[in-house]
Amino acid sequence: MASHIKRTIRLNPSQARSLSGIADRRGLSEYAMLLKVIDAGFLSVLHGTDKETDLAELASEIGSISERLAEVERVLDRALFTACAAYAYARHAALGTKKSDETIAAEARAAFERQRSLALEIEP
């Protein structure tokens, strides 16, 4: 009576190349390496280590996305302020007003705050 049950599996080309490369580096046949991979997979599933790894990876990725989102928000704020300042200065140039830079800058900041608050409003 055999102590093992024969199964047939299919690997995609990438998996087959990876298996072959790992087997070569470890000096094993592809079949011996496949058995080790299957055993490691079973242990991972049975002991929940795959879930821990997935949660750690997820937490890391969420942190990374959060950092990038904060950077994007800062860039968008700068772009919005630049657009408001360009509009304020262009408007005063077109109208030929003789206002100081401080006055125009204050109008640009006010326009920025108005546009930012409109963008942050939550629609019902």
Coordinates of N, CA and C in Angstrom, one line a residue:
M1 N 0.8 -1.2 0.0 CA 0.0 0.0 0.0 C 0.9 1.2 0.0
A2 N 0.6 2.1 -0.9 CA 1.4 3.3 -1.1 C 1.1 4.3 0.0
S3 N 2.1 5.0 0.5 CA 1.9 6.0 1.5 C 1.7 7.4 0.9
H4 N 1.7 7.5 -0.4 CA 1.5 8.8 -1.1 C 0.4 8.6 -2.1
I5 N -0.4 9.7 -2.3 CA -1.4 9.7 -3.4 C -0.9 10.6 -4.5
K6 N -1.0 10.1 -5.7 CA -0.5 10.8 -6.9 C -1.6 11.9 -7.3
R7 N -1.1 13.1 -7.5 CA -1.9 14.2 -8.0 C -1.2 14.8 -9.2
T8 N -2.0 15.3 -10.1 CA -1.4 16.1 -11.2 C -1.8 17.5 -11.0
I9 N -0.8 18.4 -11.2 CA -1.0 19.8 -11.1 C -0.5 20.5 -12.4
R10 N -1.0 21.7 -12.6 CA -0.6 22.5 -13.7 C 0.0 23.8 -13.2
L11 N 1.1 24.1 -13.7 CA 1.8 25.4 -13.3 C 1.7 26.3 -14.5
N12 N 1.5 27.6 -14.3 CA 1.6 28.5 -15.4 C 3.1 28.7 -15.7
P13 N 3.5 29.3 -16.9 CA 4.9 29.4 -17.3 C 5.7 30.1 -16.2
S14 N 5.2 31.1 -15.6 CA 6.0 31.9 -14.6 C 6.3 31.0 -13.4
Q15 N 5.3 30.2 -12.9 CA 5.5 29.3 -11.8 C 6.5 28.2 -12.1
A16 N 6.4 27.7 -13.3 CA 7.3 26.7 -13.8 C 8.7 27.2 -13.8
R17 N 9.0 28.4 -14.3 CA 10.3 29.0 -14.3 C 10.8 29.2 -12.9
S18 N 9.9 29.7 -12.1 CA 10.4 30.0 -10.7 C 10.7 28.7 -10.0
L19 N 9.9 27.7 -10.2 CA 10.2 26.4 -9.5 C 11.5 25.8 -10.0
S20 N 11.7 25.9 -11.3 CA 13.0 25.4 -11.9 C 14.2 26.1 -11.4
G21 N 14.1 27.4 -11.3 CA 15.2 28.2 -10.8 C 15.5 28.0 -9.3
I22 N 14.5 27.8 -8.5 CA 14.7 27.6 -7.1 C 15.3 26.2 -6.9
A23 N 14.8 25.2 -7.7 CA 15.3 23.8 -7.6 C 16.8 23.8 -8.0
D24 N 17.1 24.5 -9.0 CA 18.5 24.6 -9.5 C 19.4 25.2 -8.4
R25 N 19.0 26.3 -7.8 CA 19.8 26.9 -6.8 C 20.0 26.0 -5.5
R26 N 19.0 25.2 -5.2 CA 19.0 24.4 -4.1 C 19.6 23.0 -4.4
G27 N 19.9 22.7 -5.6 CA 20.4 21.4 -6.0 C 19.4 20.3 -5.9
L28 N 18.1 20.6 -6.1 CA 17.1 19.6 -6.0 C 16.5 19.4 -7.4
S29 N 15.8 18.3 -7.6 CA 15.0 18.1 -8.8 C 13.7 19.0 -8.7
E30 N 13.1 19.2 -9.8 CA 11.9 20.1 -9.8 C 10.8 19.4 -9.0
Y31 N 10.7 18.1 -9.0 CA 9.7 17.3 -8.3 C 9.9 17.4 -6.8
A32 N 11.2 17.3 -6.4 CA 11.5 17.4 -4.9 C 11.2 18.9 -4.4
M33 N 11.5 19.8 -5.3 CA 11.3 21.2 -4.9 C 9.8 21.5 -4.8
L34 N 9.0 20.9 -5.8 CA 7.6 21.1 -5.8 C 7.0 20.5 -4.5
L35 N 7.5 19.4 -4.1 CA 7.0 18.8 -2.8 C 7.3 19.7 -1.6
K36 N 8.5 20.3 -1.6 CA 8.8 21.3 -0.5 C 7.8 22.5 -0.6
V37 N 7.6 23.0 -1.8 CA 6.7 24.1 -1.9 C 5.3 23.8 -1.4
I38 N 4.8 22.6 -1.8 CA 3.5 22.2 -1.4 C 3.4 22.0 0.1
D39 N 4.5 21.4 0.7 CA 4.5 21.2 2.2 C 4.5 22.6 2.9
A40 N 5.3 23.5 2.4 CA 5.3 24.9 3.0 C 4.0 25.5 2.9
G41 N 3.3 25.3 1.7 CA 2.0 25.9 1.5 C 1.0 25.4 2.5
F42 N 1.0 24.0 2.7 CA 0.1 23.4 3.7 C 0.4 23.9 5.1
L43 N 1.6 24.0 5.5 CA 1.9 24.5 6.8 C 1.5 26.0 7.0
S44 N 1.7 26.7 5.9 CA 1.3 28.2 6.0 C -0.2 28.3 6.2
V45 N -1.0 27.5 5.4 CA -2.4 27.5 5.5 C -2.9 27.0 6.9
L46 N -2.3 25.9 7.3 CA -2.8 25.2 8.6 C -2.5 26.1 9.8
H47 N -1.3 26.8 9.8 CA -0.9 27.5 10.9 C -1.2 29.0 10.8
G48 N -1.8 29.4 9.8 CA -2.3 30.8 9.6 C -1.2 31.8 9.3
T49 N 0.0 31.3 9.0 CA 1.1 32.3 8.7 C 0.8 33.1 7.5
D50 N 0.0 32.5 6.5 CA -0.3 33.3 5.3 C -1.1 34.4 5.6
K51 N -2.0 34.3 6.6 CA -2.9 35.4 7.0 C -2.1 36.5 7.7
E52 N -1.2 36.2 8.5 CA -0.4 37.2 9.2 C 0.5 38.0 8.2
T53 N 1.0 37.2 7.2 CA 1.8 37.9 6.2 C 0.9 38.8 5.4
D54 N -0.2 38.3 5.0 CA -1.1 39.2 4.2 C -1.5 40.4 5.0
L55 N -1.8 40.3 6.3 CA -2.2 41.4 7.1 C -1.1 42.4 7.2
A56 N 0.1 41.9 7.4 CA 1.3 42.8 7.5 C 1.5 43.5 6.2
E57 N 1.4 42.8 5.1 CA 1.6 43.5 3.8 C 0.5 44.5 3.6
L58 N -0.7 44.1 3.9 CA -1.9 45.1 3.7 C -1.6 46.3 4.6
A59 N -1.2 46.2 5.8 CA -1.0 47.3 6.7 C 0.1 48.2 6.1
S60 N 1.1 47.6 5.6 CA 2.2 48.3 5.0 C 1.8 49.1 3.8
E61 N 1.0 48.4 2.9 CA 0.6 49.1 1.7 C -0.4 50.2 2.0
I62 N -1.3 50.0 3.0 CA -2.2 51.1 3.4 C -1.5 52.3 3.9
G63 N -0.4 52.0 4.7 CA 0.4 53.1 5.2 C 1.1 53.9 4.1
S64 N 1.6 53.1 3.1 CA 2.2 53.7 2.0 C 1.3 54.5 1.1
I65 N 0.1 54.0 0.9 CA -1.0 54.7 0.2 C -1.4 56.0 0.9
S66 N -1.5 55.9 2.2 CA -1.8 57.1 3.0 C -0.8 58.2 2.9
E67 N 0.5 57.8 2.9 CA 1.5 58.8 2.8 C 1.5 59.5 1.4
R68 N 1.3 58.6 0.4 CA 1.2 59.2 -1.0 C 0.0 60.1 -1.2
L69 N -1.1 59.7 -0.6 CA -2.3 60.5 -0.6 C -2.1 61.9 0.0
A70 N -1.4 61.9 1.1 CA -1.1 63.2 1.8 C -0.2 64.0 0.9
E71 N 0.7 63.4 0.2 CA 1.6 64.2 -0.7 C 0.8 64.7 -1.9
V72 N -0.1 63.9 -2.4 CA -1.0 64.4 -3.5 C -1.9 65.6 -3.0
E73 N -2.4 65.5 -1.8 CA -3.2 66.6 -1.3 C -2.4 67.8 -1.2
R74 N -1.1 67.7 -0.7 CA -0.3 68.9 -0.6 C 0.0 69.5 -2.0
V75 N 0.2 68.7 -2.9 CA 0.5 69.2 -4.3 C -0.7 69.8 -4.9
L76 N -1.9 69.2 -4.7 CA -3.1 69.8 -5.2 C -3.4 71.1 -4.5
D77 N -3.2 71.2 -3.2 CA -3.3 72.5 -2.5 C -2.4 73.6 -3.1
R78 N -1.2 73.2 -3.4 CA -0.3 74.2 -4.0 C -0.7 74.6 -5.4
A79 N -1.2 73.6 -6.2 CA -1.7 73.9 -7.5 C -2.9 74.8 -7.5
L80 N -3.8 74.5 -6.5 CA -5.0 75.4 -6.4 C -4.6 76.8 -6.0
F81 N -3.7 76.9 -5.0 CA -3.3 78.3 -4.6 C -2.6 79.0 -5.7
T82 N -1.8 78.3 -6.5 CA -1.1 78.9 -7.6 C -2.1 79.4 -8.7
A83 N -3.1 78.6 -8.9 CA -4.2 79.0 -9.9 C -4.9 80.2 -9.3
C84 N -5.2 80.2 -8.1 CA -5.9 81.4 -7.5 C -5.1 82.6 -7.5
A85 N -3.8 82.5 -7.2 CA -2.9 83.6 -7.3 C -2.7 84.2 -8.7
A86 N -2.6 83.2 -9.7 CA -2.5 83.6 -11.1 C -3.8 84.4 -11.5
Y87 N -4.9 83.9 -11.1 CA -6.2 84.5 -11.5 C -6.2 85.9 -10.9
A88 N -5.9 86.0 -9.6 CA -5.9 87.3 -8.9 C -5.0 88.4 -9.6
Y89 N -3.8 87.9 -9.9 CA -2.9 88.9 -10.5 C -3.3 89.2 -11.9
A90 N -3.8 88.2 -12.7 CA -4.2 88.5 -14.1 C -5.5 89.4 -14.1
R91 N -6.3 89.2 -13.1 CA -7.5 90.0 -13.0 C -7.2 91.5 -12.8
H92 N -6.3 91.7 -11.8 CA -5.9 93.1 -11.5 C -5.1 93.7 -12.7
A93 N -4.3 92.9 -13.4 CA -3.6 93.4 -14.5 C -4.6 93.8 -15.7
A94 N -5.6 92.9 -15.9 CA -6.6 93.2 -16.9 C -7.4 94.4 -16.6
L95 N -7.8 94.6 -15.3 CA -8.6 95.7 -14.9 C -7.8 97.0 -14.7
G96 N -6.5 96.8 -14.7 CA -5.6 98.0 -14.5 C -5.7 98.6 -13.1
T97 N -6.0 97.8 -12.1 CA -6.1 98.4 -10.8 C -4.6 98.6 -10.2
K98 N -4.6 99.5 -9.3 CA -3.3 99.9 -8.7 C -3.2 99.4 -7.3
K99 N -3.5 98.1 -7.0 CA -3.5 97.5 -5.7 C -2.1 97.0 -5.4
S100 N -1.7 97.0 -4.1 CA -0.4 96.5 -3.7 C -0.4 94.9 -3.9
D101 N 0.9 94.4 -3.9 CA 1.0 92.9 -3.9 C 0.4 92.3 -2.7
E102 N 0.5 92.9 -1.6 CA -0.1 92.4 -0.3 C -1.6 92.2 -0.5
T103 N -2.2 93.2 -1.1 CA -3.7 93.2 -1.2 C -4.1 92.1 -2.2
I104 N -3.4 92.0 -3.3 CA -3.7 91.0 -4.3 C -3.4 89.6 -3.7
A105 N -2.3 89.4 -3.0 CA -2.0 88.2 -2.3 C -3.1 87.8 -1.3
A106 N -3.6 88.8 -0.6 CA -4.7 88.5 0.4 C -5.9 88.0 -0.4
E107 N -6.2 88.6 -1.5 CA -7.4 88.2 -2.3 C -7.1 86.8 -2.9
A108 N -5.9 86.5 -3.2 CA -5.6 85.1 -3.7 C -5.8 84.1 -2.6
R109 N -5.3 84.4 -1.4 CA -5.5 83.5 -0.3 C -7.0 83.3 0.1
A110 N -7.7 84.4 0.0 CA -9.2 84.3 0.2 C -9.8 83.4 -0.8
A111 N -9.4 83.6 -2.1 CA -10.0 82.7 -3.2 C -9.6 81.3 -2.9
F112 N -8.4 81.1 -2.5 CA -7.9 79.7 -2.3 C -8.8 79.0 -1.2
E113 N -9.0 79.8 -0.1 CA -9.8 79.2 1.0 C -11.2 79.0 0.6
R114 N -11.8 79.8 -0.2 CA -13.1 79.6 -0.7 C -13.2 78.3 -1.6
Q115 N -12.3 78.2 -2.5 CA -12.2 77.0 -3.4 C -12.0 75.8 -2.6
R116 N -11.1 75.8 -1.6 CA -10.7 74.7 -0.8 C -11.9 74.2 0.0
S117 N -12.6 75.2 0.6 CA -13.8 74.8 1.4 C -14.9 74.2 0.5
L118 N -15.1 74.8 -0.7 CA -16.0 74.2 -1.6 C -15.7 72.8 -2.0
A119 N -14.4 72.5 -2.2 CA -13.9 71.2 -2.6 C -14.1 70.2 -1.5
L120 N -14.0 70.6 -0.2 CA -14.1 69.7 0.9 C -15.6 69.5 1.4
E121 N -16.5 70.2 0.8 CA -17.9 70.0 1.2 C -18.4 68.6 0.8
I122 N -19.1 68.0 1.7 CA -19.7 66.7 1.4 C -21.1 66.9 0.9
E123 N -21.3 66.3 -0.2 CA -22.6 66.4 -0.8 C -23.6 65.5 -0.1
P124 N -24.9 66.0 0.1 CA -25.8 65.2 0.8 C -26.4 64.0 0.0

